């Protein structure tokens, strides 16, 4: 498909849809035991941190449904809600961009994404930090996604600055009051972003604790409503949601409040009290979150004794799972609109030449599913193979250097097989370059990595960079909260609810032709085995657990070191993203270096350097 013309791509894509949806070339899903969805009066589907993966995971069958399949799914689910006289709302909590070729590979970025994304009827939508790092991304949000979703877009604590007039205005309305379609439930909804400080200067993020003091917010929480819906690009255990919860609850002791969060890239659920419930729905369009609220929701029926009940489910973005939950099959599931959206994605991927292969990965390299250091660790590969080759400045190649890369610069595993243009953006979507400080005393330089890898902050002054863990991936933030994983002495984390898999209380309904209850249980695939505050039955598909290993904030390669003895001085080379932490670490070690002394070490982004290395070192074909 990679080389077919755009027009042909659409035609073939639409045709392929008839047999099976998901993107062409995506691996076929296989059956597994399922837990069903529990419907209530008010139901939600939730996506978060999709990061451009709207084409689905082409190399992972369990997440290979695409945005068009989700459009079909939502249409069927809405129809069912309508038939049953209940309501269904769709929510998205931001970080829709950066992290996949479908968004990142075009010039300008998002050329195809905005039109694809808007095809889904999302009822409540807000902004993530990734919409704001780069000024042009925030402009894109202002120019396309906000108008595409009109009154559904909420920006409770985010302003946009018009580049021409310099005028500061709310990115979108501060909150939304509306009635559900079927039951006419009154909903007051908010859309927040955590107290993010890394945004470009064309937006302003107001700290949540300030926002809740504002008059509009205080008035909004006094509105007559049946349910409050707070969505946010905020981890459900982060203090920002606590602040909002307490502010609303103070004025509304009995009103149900539901929260939808994200940012931390995990599946999670928490009840803040008996009448509130918060769900986080993973990352990278692997997960479609489900929440239902049941009970007497109308405020007229509200009483001390009447308590709503809540359910959550983490739906694998897996086509056979979506068939299962709708009771449909490959023929009956795709809707015309859904097919059209899948075809849009196919033609966009073709136009962007996302399947162009730089080389063939000889084996799978894991971020956290294999220990670091280790032969299957993506970080060990970068440290021992990539950096020595690419951390080279033509004028200083004879000088020894320490090259430091933050682990957050790598966003995804590399699977054995073609390493494509798409993979490049998936693995490393950032525009970070390699910077350096020349001739740093080795005695000092060698201690920097240790400081960067300390938990917490290097120094606690107001000018200090944020928590060191921001150099690693968001998933690592969750590690110490012991939400989904438990860490043993070796730093190895694993979910120990394997027992739960066999003794699963939910009825297990094997799918697929020829399977029936008498047969041996189907083979389990590895995947999410989520443990949240509610229990271990959240995932819709029963999986074998996946190992999870803690990785440091940063890794380091010694390049061009003398074969005997230690160098006097080295070039300290590092990703420009971590400059504030590196300078802080040096200062802590007694070395005062200013930002103006930091120079570009080698031309090109780290991503380009890595792709270049692959082109040169891995076989061209698989
Ligand atoms: C895909 O989903 C189906 C659910 O119907 C499940 O049986 C199957 O195991 C999933 N595939 C993988 C690879 O997890
Ligand atoms: C933001 O920064 C850019 C470049 O640094 C500058 O040109 C622009 O005037 C700034 N805009 C605002 C609104 O401060
Ligand atoms: C899908 O379901 C329809 C309607 O129930 C049925 O007629 C058709 O044979 C099924 N197709 C497949 C591929 O199972
Ligand atoms: C799907 O695409 C076809 C062809 O472009 C168009 O005629 C049709 O109206 C579209 N249908 C929907 C529901 O988007
Ligand atoms: C987790 O917490 C422990 C103890 O507080 C600390 O030693 C460790 O470095 C932390 N790990 C991460 C990844 O933050």
XYZ file of C-alpha atoms and ligand atoms in Angstrom:
692
model
C 0.000 0.000 0.000
C 2.883 2.346 0.711
C 3.556 3.087 -2.894
C -0.015 3.209 -4.217
C -1.279 6.606 -5.263
C -3.587 8.533 -2.998
C -6.727 7.949 -5.049
C -6.063 4.252 -5.362
C -5.416 4.159 -1.635
C -8.938 5.365 -0.932
C -10.507 2.858 -3.271
C -8.571 -0.114 -1.938
C -8.994 1.049 1.636
C -12.759 1.223 1.284
C -12.824 -2.174 -0.369
C -10.660 -3.781 2.288
C -13.059 -2.425 4.897
C -15.770 -4.763 3.650
C -13.897 -7.811 4.806
C -12.306 -6.325 7.905
C -11.792 -2.832 9.230
C -8.632 -1.448 10.860
C -5.844 -0.206 8.606
C -4.600 -2.448 5.791
C -1.563 -4.375 6.916
C -2.686 -4.298 10.547
C -2.398 -7.707 12.166
C -5.551 -9.765 12.621
C -7.051 -9.871 16.099
C -7.538 -13.238 17.789
C -10.206 -14.207 20.340
C -9.812 -14.003 24.141
C -12.100 -14.119 27.175
C -14.022 -10.909 27.715
C -15.725 -8.972 30.491
C -18.892 -7.238 29.350
C -19.797 -3.586 29.708
C -22.217 -2.644 32.465
C -24.664 -0.005 31.273
C -26.287 2.591 33.513
C -28.490 5.604 32.968
C -25.566 7.828 32.079
C -22.753 6.208 30.105
C -19.449 7.486 28.788
C -16.788 6.504 26.295
C -13.423 8.119 26.986
C -10.237 8.579 24.990
C -7.116 10.313 26.257
C -3.482 10.795 25.249
C -4.134 9.375 21.789
C -1.000 11.192 20.510
C -1.880 10.814 16.850
C -2.462 7.033 16.953
C -5.798 7.453 15.182
C -4.710 4.913 12.600
C -4.514 2.288 15.360
C -1.530 0.073 16.168
C -0.543 -1.559 12.926
C 1.942 -3.894 14.609
C -0.179 -4.879 17.614
C -3.393 -6.764 16.833
C -4.935 -6.114 20.209
C -4.981 -2.352 19.550
C -5.393 -2.270 15.802
C -8.832 -0.694 15.467
C -8.630 2.784 13.954
C -10.518 6.037 14.494
C -13.026 4.990 11.836
C -13.791 1.835 13.827
C -14.285 4.014 16.884
C -16.731 6.155 14.876
C -18.656 2.984 13.976
C -18.495 1.773 17.581
C -19.831 5.045 18.968
C -22.666 5.058 16.427
C -23.787 1.584 17.518
C -23.438 2.429 21.196
C -25.444 5.647 20.801
C -28.132 3.719 18.968
C -28.315 1.250 21.828
C -28.499 4.064 24.396
C -31.311 5.613 22.396
C -33.193 2.341 22.172
C -32.862 1.780 25.938
C -33.762 5.362 26.817
C -30.411 6.029 28.486
C -27.636 8.439 27.509
C -24.123 8.092 26.145
C -21.537 10.871 26.086
C -18.110 10.835 24.449
C -15.182 12.480 26.221
C -11.607 13.250 25.152
C -9.044 14.637 27.568
C -6.276 15.913 25.322
C -2.773 15.078 24.120
C -4.292 14.131 20.801
C -1.146 15.200 18.966
C 2.583 14.376 18.844
C 3.704 10.776 18.839
C 2.635 9.278 15.534
C 3.362 9.962 11.879
C -0.306 10.616 11.155
C 0.046 13.901 13.041
C 3.789 14.571 13.015
C 4.933 13.598 9.529
C 3.078 16.271 7.576
C 4.134 19.839 6.835
C 2.568 21.633 8.514
C 1.976 19.079 11.244
C -1.607 17.898 11.556
C -2.464 18.548 7.893
C -4.551 15.339 7.821
C -5.165 14.790 11.515
C -7.602 17.644 12.199
C -10.099 16.421 9.612
C -9.799 12.811 10.694
C -10.174 13.537 14.379
C -13.242 15.768 13.972
C -15.208 12.904 12.399
C -15.947 11.563 15.862
C -18.789 13.315 17.687
C -17.042 14.076 20.944
C -19.398 15.706 23.465
C -16.838 17.071 25.915
C -13.259 17.802 24.909
C -10.319 19.673 26.440
C -6.623 20.413 25.913
C -3.491 18.503 26.960
C 0.037 19.786 27.474
C 1.135 18.391 24.103
C -1.250 20.753 22.333
C 0.741 23.607 23.901
C 4.514 22.942 23.844
C 4.953 24.477 20.407
C 3.222 27.772 19.538
C 2.069 26.486 16.136
C 0.393 23.460 17.747
C -1.602 25.739 20.037
C -2.464 27.856 16.969
C -3.712 24.682 15.250
C -5.886 23.890 18.244
C -7.307 27.415 18.170
C -7.820 27.406 14.391
C -9.182 23.887 13.897
C -10.131 21.719 16.862
C -11.809 24.430 18.928
C -14.087 25.567 16.058
C -14.611 21.941 14.934
C -16.084 21.118 18.324
C -17.639 24.506 19.057
C -19.573 24.387 22.313
C -18.266 20.927 23.175
C -14.740 22.269 23.724
C -14.047 23.451 27.267
C -11.038 25.387 28.563
C -11.636 26.066 32.232
C -8.077 27.211 32.985
C -6.522 27.906 29.593
C -6.225 31.150 27.609
C -4.967 31.733 24.095
C -3.112 34.827 22.928
C -4.010 36.011 19.458
C -0.721 36.400 17.549
C -1.878 39.461 15.642
C -3.715 41.538 18.234
C -1.873 40.180 21.269
C -5.296 39.859 22.854
C -5.667 37.185 25.545
C -8.908 35.223 25.483
C -10.234 31.935 26.821
C -9.123 29.071 24.516
C -12.781 27.986 24.582
C -15.771 28.472 26.884
C -14.961 27.958 30.580
C -17.702 25.412 31.198
C -20.682 23.902 29.543
C -24.218 23.345 30.742
C -26.383 21.066 28.648
C -29.085 18.438 28.746
C -28.629 14.835 27.746
C -30.602 13.719 24.741
C -32.819 10.993 26.075
C -33.349 11.570 29.785
C -32.884 15.349 29.720
C -30.446 15.159 32.592
C -28.810 18.505 33.340
C -25.040 18.331 33.118
C -22.518 20.969 34.147
C -19.133 20.118 32.617
C -15.636 21.546 33.097
C -12.429 20.962 31.114
C -9.105 21.411 32.901
C -5.379 21.084 32.302
C -2.975 20.326 35.156
C -0.719 23.181 36.327
C 1.474 22.900 33.247
C 4.343 25.373 32.908
C 6.133 24.223 29.745
C 3.740 25.866 27.284
C 4.773 28.224 24.474
C 4.081 31.881 25.092
C 0.861 32.027 23.057
C -1.145 30.305 25.779
C -1.582 30.890 29.496
C -2.384 28.048 31.890
C -3.948 29.226 35.120
C -3.094 27.144 38.199
C -6.170 25.161 39.188
C -6.197 26.506 42.731
C -6.611 30.015 41.279
C -9.296 28.998 38.804
C -11.579 27.519 41.443
C -11.584 30.883 43.227
C -12.836 32.749 40.189
C -16.336 34.080 40.172
C -17.433 32.239 37.022
C -16.390 28.924 38.610
C -18.088 29.676 41.901
C -21.254 30.533 39.972
C -20.996 27.467 37.737
C -20.866 25.097 40.695
C -24.018 26.722 42.067
C -25.939 25.911 38.874
C -28.872 23.575 39.232
C -27.621 20.293 37.822
C -28.135 16.560 38.018
C -24.506 15.568 37.512
C -21.162 17.386 37.356
C -18.756 16.098 34.736
C -15.156 17.232 35.191
C -12.830 16.279 32.387
C -9.163 17.144 32.491
C -5.738 16.438 31.198
C -4.871 15.601 34.783
C -3.897 12.317 36.458
C -6.789 11.121 38.594
C -4.459 11.057 41.621
C -2.939 14.455 40.977
C -3.714 17.309 43.405
C -5.465 19.392 40.729
C -8.457 17.025 40.641
C -8.570 16.975 44.438
C -8.834 20.755 44.496
C -11.676 20.755 41.969
C -13.450 17.914 43.725
C -13.325 19.673 47.101
C -14.511 22.966 45.622
C -17.542 21.376 43.960
C -18.354 19.051 46.837
C -18.307 21.865 49.373
C -21.295 23.477 47.663
C -22.971 20.266 46.492
C -22.862 17.602 49.184
C -25.085 15.105 47.355
C -24.555 15.717 43.652
C -22.802 12.957 41.683
C -19.479 14.164 40.269
C -17.647 12.165 37.627
C -14.073 12.820 36.536
C -12.229 11.798 33.391
C -8.468 12.159 33.545
C -5.332 11.363 31.623
C -1.759 12.531 31.225
C -0.187 9.704 33.229
C -0.842 7.198 30.414
C -2.337 4.555 32.676
C -5.642 2.862 33.249
C -6.919 3.858 36.649
C -10.072 4.454 38.671
C -10.617 6.150 42.016
C -13.694 7.024 44.052
C -13.072 10.338 45.837
C -16.193 9.713 47.923
C -19.396 7.673 47.665
C -20.920 10.013 45.081
C -17.907 10.640 42.894
C -15.864 8.535 40.537
C -12.777 9.163 38.430
C -11.463 7.170 35.496
C -8.246 7.435 33.473
C -8.162 5.644 30.131
C -4.560 4.867 29.218
C -2.645 6.126 26.232
C -1.929 5.932 22.481
C -5.442 4.823 21.544
C -4.807 1.417 23.121
C -7.751 1.988 25.426
C -11.297 3.243 25.128
C -12.503 3.976 28.628
C -16.043 3.155 29.710
C -17.889 4.580 32.692
C -21.521 4.186 33.623
C -23.523 5.836 36.364
C -26.764 4.330 37.569
C -29.385 5.099 40.209
C -31.762 8.027 40.617
C -29.798 10.783 38.962
C -32.457 13.505 38.731
C -31.849 16.078 41.443
C -35.543 15.937 42.418
C -34.952 12.363 43.618
C -31.762 13.205 45.475
C -31.542 12.124 49.103
C -29.059 11.136 51.776
C -29.870 7.479 51.165
C -29.886 7.448 47.394
C -26.418 6.748 46.106
C -25.449 6.407 42.499
C -23.495 3.339 41.439
C -20.514 3.537 39.117
C -18.853 1.056 36.793
C -15.701 1.257 34.762
C -14.229 -0.826 31.981
C -11.007 -0.408 30.026
C -11.808 -1.505 26.498
C -8.836 -2.697 24.451
C -8.956 -0.873 21.137
C -9.300 -4.224 19.464
C -11.658 -4.786 16.618
C -12.983 -8.140 17.797
C -13.599 -6.597 21.218
C -15.600 -3.784 19.623
C -17.583 -6.392 17.695
C -18.209 -8.260 20.921
C -19.460 -5.217 22.831
C -21.867 -4.289 20.059
C -22.964 -7.852 19.278
C -21.963 -7.316 15.646
C -19.470 -8.912 13.286
C -16.992 -7.845 10.636
C -19.800 -7.458 8.103
C -22.342 -5.666 10.242
C -20.051 -3.540 12.415
C -18.550 -0.881 10.121
C -20.911 2.005 9.440
C -20.703 4.091 6.296
C -19.243 6.988 8.251
C -16.757 4.738 10.031
C -15.640 3.248 6.710
C -15.175 6.688 5.270
C -12.982 7.696 8.201
C -10.862 4.554 7.903
C -10.468 5.365 4.197
C -9.405 8.937 5.065
C -6.749 7.506 7.353
C -5.528 5.060 4.725
C -5.163 7.760 2.105
C -3.443 10.107 4.582
C -0.977 7.417 5.615
C -0.265 6.769 1.946
C 0.156 10.456 1.136
C 2.608 10.742 4.026
C 4.440 7.591 2.908
C 4.328 6.386 6.504
C 5.161 2.812 5.537
C 8.484 3.809 3.954
C 11.051 1.596 5.711
C 14.396 2.992 6.854
C 15.473 -0.510 7.765
C 14.425 -3.715 9.404
C 14.605 -4.043 13.192
C 16.383 -7.368 13.797
C 14.547 -7.836 17.111
C 12.071 -6.155 19.413
C 13.534 -3.500 21.705
C 11.500 -2.678 24.804
C 11.289 0.485 26.874
C 10.109 -1.062 30.108
C 9.066 -4.621 29.347
C 12.667 -5.780 29.515
C 15.306 -4.791 32.078
C 17.740 -1.924 31.557
C 20.582 -2.463 31.078
C 19.929 -5.536 28.981
C 20.108 -6.962 25.506
C 16.432 -6.255 24.732
C 16.371 -2.768 26.220
C 15.864 0.078 23.780
C 17.928 2.240 26.123
C 20.883 -0.139 26.097
C 20.707 -0.155 22.306
C 20.838 3.653 22.230
C 23.635 3.749 24.786
C 25.903 1.105 23.276
C 25.122 1.273 19.567
C 23.448 4.505 18.511
C 25.121 7.182 20.646
C 28.745 6.193 19.953
C 27.953 6.580 16.252
C 25.786 9.693 16.231
C 27.196 11.755 19.101
C 29.908 13.062 16.824
C 30.813 16.680 16.144
C 33.137 16.812 13.118
C 35.387 19.465 14.725
C 35.587 17.756 18.095
C 35.457 14.089 17.193
C 38.912 13.497 18.723
C 37.733 14.703 22.141
C 36.132 12.364 24.708
C 32.513 13.059 25.566
C 29.707 11.937 27.802
C 26.417 11.775 25.895
C 23.260 11.896 27.993
C 19.767 11.094 26.708
C 16.656 11.375 28.846
C 14.558 8.218 28.703
C 11.427 10.289 28.036
C 12.900 11.097 24.618
C 11.855 7.565 23.647
C 8.113 7.097 23.647
C 7.513 3.594 22.390
C 8.957 0.150 21.827
C 10.540 -0.860 18.522
C 9.010 -4.075 17.181
C 10.953 -6.594 15.163
C 10.230 -5.857 11.508
C 10.137 -2.761 9.345
C 11.255 0.458 11.014
C 9.202 2.945 9.027
C 8.753 6.681 8.764
C 5.757 6.172 11.059
C 7.911 4.293 13.581
C 10.306 7.233 13.729
C 7.589 9.539 15.049
C 6.154 6.832 17.257
C 9.468 6.118 18.940
C 10.727 9.683 19.114
C 8.291 12.423 18.105
C 10.279 15.276 19.583
C 12.338 17.918 17.862
C 15.083 17.803 20.495
C 18.644 18.212 19.301
C 21.899 17.258 20.987
C 23.508 20.174 22.798
C 26.822 20.368 24.660
C 29.099 22.223 26.990
C 32.745 22.044 25.889
C 35.646 20.975 28.092
C 33.869 20.268 31.371
C 36.199 18.857 34.048
C 35.599 15.085 33.969
C 35.549 14.851 37.760
C 32.451 17.036 37.703
C 30.856 15.845 34.464
C 30.831 12.211 35.527
C 28.625 13.010 38.529
C 25.877 14.715 36.520
C 24.060 11.526 35.486
C 23.717 10.435 39.099
C 22.049 13.689 40.073
C 19.723 13.560 37.099
C 18.650 10.086 38.117
C 17.831 11.013 41.682
C 14.154 10.947 42.553
C 12.620 14.336 43.236
C 14.308 17.612 42.477
C 17.999 18.430 42.293
C 17.538 21.635 44.274
C 14.452 23.216 45.698
C 14.614 26.843 44.722
C 11.894 28.618 42.796
C 14.102 28.870 39.716
C 14.928 25.142 39.800
C 13.589 22.972 36.978
C 10.625 20.760 37.825
C 10.753 17.256 39.283
C 13.489 15.101 37.747
C 10.950 12.514 36.705
C 9.750 14.873 33.959
C 12.837 13.730 32.063
C 11.423 10.198 31.967
C 8.135 9.005 30.465
C 4.769 9.817 32.050
C 4.211 6.094 32.707
C 7.148 6.161 35.129
C 5.351 8.835 37.171
C 2.825 6.238 38.166
C 5.452 3.791 39.384
C 5.643 4.995 42.932
C 1.932 5.349 43.337
C 1.650 1.558 43.301
C -1.484 1.793 41.259
C -0.999 -0.909 38.724
C 2.281 -2.375 39.696
C 4.249 -3.374 42.697
C 7.979 -2.898 42.742
C 10.232 -5.492 44.355
C 13.815 -5.055 45.583
C 15.315 -5.350 42.117
C 13.060 -2.614 40.882
C 11.109 -5.183 38.921
C 7.447 -4.501 38.831
C 4.862 -7.025 37.927
C 1.187 -7.370 38.320
C 0.563 -10.328 40.538
C -3.082 -10.888 39.809
C -2.481 -13.858 37.545
C -4.683 -15.822 39.948
C -7.509 -13.464 39.192
C -7.300 -14.375 35.537
C -8.331 -17.943 36.105
C -10.834 -17.172 38.818
C -12.377 -14.251 36.959
C -15.842 -13.581 38.347
C -17.258 -12.129 35.155
C -18.734 -14.587 32.685
C -16.118 -15.408 30.114
C -17.475 -15.478 26.641
C -15.039 -16.834 24.134
C -15.455 -15.202 20.774
C -14.931 -16.297 17.254
C -16.204 -19.039 15.051
C -16.021 -22.585 16.287
C -15.418 -21.666 19.934
C -17.908 -22.823 22.499
C -18.055 -23.249 26.238
C -16.934 -26.884 26.122
C -13.607 -26.169 24.544
C -10.370 -25.509 26.335
C -10.085 -21.932 27.511
C -8.669 -19.695 24.794
C -5.026 -18.755 24.898
C -4.525 -15.517 26.827
C -2.503 -12.761 25.264
C -0.200 -10.446 27.185
C -1.700 -7.083 27.939
C -3.146 -4.840 30.587
C -3.985 -6.474 33.917
C -5.068 -3.321 35.642
C -5.359 -2.957 39.374
C -7.238 0.161 40.419
C -9.093 1.182 43.583
C -12.106 -0.829 42.506
C -10.269 -4.093 41.932
C -8.734 -6.151 39.183
C -11.723 -6.658 36.913
C -11.503 -3.400 34.958
C -9.975 -4.630 31.710
C -12.473 -5.820 29.123
C -10.086 -8.490 27.855
C -8.533 -10.997 30.219
C -4.782 -10.865 29.714
C -1.579 -12.397 30.930
C 0.372 -9.741 32.822
C 3.226 -7.871 31.216
C 6.431 -7.229 33.122
C 7.291 -3.659 33.863
C 10.780 -2.520 34.770
C 11.695 0.831 36.207
C 14.097 2.800 34.037
C 16.227 5.762 35.116
C 15.445 9.348 34.087
C 18.539 9.461 31.885
C 21.067 7.140 30.278
C 24.661 7.928 29.338
C 27.303 6.761 26.877
C 31.046 7.362 27.172
C 32.326 8.072 23.688
C 35.909 8.476 22.484
C 37.400 7.824 25.918
C 41.110 7.035 26.143
C 41.795 3.311 26.482
C 43.820 3.927 29.622
C 43.158 6.396 32.415
C 40.550 9.088 32.781
C 40.267 12.228 30.659
C 40.936 15.657 32.231
C 37.948 17.229 30.549
C 35.089 16.010 28.388
C 32.444 17.520 26.175
C 29.205 17.116 28.080
C 26.643 16.280 25.393
C 22.937 16.085 26.234
C 19.440 16.427 24.786
C 18.596 20.122 24.674
C 15.281 19.354 26.423
C 17.114 18.570 29.668
C 19.328 21.681 29.642
C 17.759 23.192 32.807
C 18.385 19.997 34.792
C 21.944 19.623 33.507
C 22.805 23.215 34.408
C 21.238 22.763 37.817
C 23.215 19.563 38.395
C 26.484 21.241 37.384
C 25.745 24.185 39.617
C 25.044 21.780 42.473
C 28.486 20.257 41.786
C 30.100 23.685 41.903
C 30.237 24.416 38.177
C 28.507 27.595 37.062
C 27.510 27.366 33.411
C 25.003 29.641 31.738
C 22.423 28.773 29.114
C 24.353 30.909 26.607
C 27.325 28.533 26.881
C 25.214 25.609 25.702
C 25.827 24.999 21.996
C 24.502 22.683 19.313
C 26.716 19.580 19.223
C 25.537 17.901 16.044
C 23.162 18.968 13.278
C 19.728 17.363 13.108
C 17.187 16.240 15.680
C 17.877 13.177 17.775
C 15.063 11.452 15.884
C 16.771 12.141 12.550
C 20.097 10.943 13.903
C 18.482 7.722 15.081
C 16.710 7.158 11.733
C 20.027 7.804 9.958
C 21.762 5.249 12.160
C 19.090 2.663 11.378
C 19.328 3.302 7.647
C 23.076 2.745 7.836
C 23.206 -0.206 10.234
C 20.065 -2.334 9.928
C 19.269 -4.462 6.893
C 17.132 -2.603 4.384
C 14.607 -5.402 4.007
C 13.055 -7.863 6.387
C -8.782 -8.929 20.443
O -10.023 -8.882 21.022
C -10.646 -10.092 21.188
C -11.927 -9.808 21.866
O -12.971 -10.190 21.169
C -9.856 -10.991 22.017
O -10.452 -12.221 21.997
C -8.480 -11.083 21.502
O -7.688 -11.800 22.404
C -7.903 -9.768 21.283
N -6.649 -9.936 20.665
C -5.540 -9.806 21.321
C -4.310 -10.036 20.500
O -5.511 -9.465 22.470
C 6.606 34.816 22.129
O 7.956 34.529 21.806
C 8.272 34.870 20.481
C 9.639 34.307 20.165
O 10.416 34.148 21.273
C 8.189 36.369 20.326
O 8.538 36.742 19.009
C 6.756 36.786 20.599
O 6.630 38.182 20.558
C 6.300 36.289 21.955
N 4.858 36.472 22.024
C 4.243 36.895 23.103
C 2.760 36.995 23.020
O 4.827 37.204 24.117
C -22.689 -11.341 10.554
O -23.960 -11.223 11.102
C -24.983 -11.281 10.125
C -26.307 -10.929 10.799
O -26.430 -11.607 12.002
C -24.974 -12.633 9.485
O -25.985 -12.721 8.502
C -23.627 -12.852 8.851
O -23.524 -14.154 8.350
C -22.506 -12.639 9.851
N -21.270 -12.610 9.130
C -20.184 -13.245 9.558
C -18.950 -13.058 8.746
O -20.186 -13.922 10.569
C -18.976 8.561 2.792
O -18.242 8.899 1.647
C -19.010 8.928 0.460
C -18.068 9.109 -0.710
O -17.235 10.189 -0.511
C -20.039 10.037 0.576
O -20.831 10.083 -0.571
C -20.903 9.769 1.788
O -21.812 10.829 1.984
C -20.070 9.576 3.027
N -20.932 9.143 4.088
C -20.803 9.526 5.355
C -21.821 9.062 6.311
O -19.900 10.245 5.730
C 10.121 5.506 44.383
O 10.205 5.769 45.747
C 11.359 5.247 46.361
C 11.259 5.484 47.846
O 10.617 6.686 48.114
C 12.585 5.894 45.746
O 13.741 5.385 46.326
C 12.590 5.596 44.267
O 13.673 6.235 43.652
C 11.298 6.070 43.627
N 11.266 5.645 42.259
C 10.937 6.461 41.268
C 10.950 5.868 39.919
O 10.628 7.615 41.446
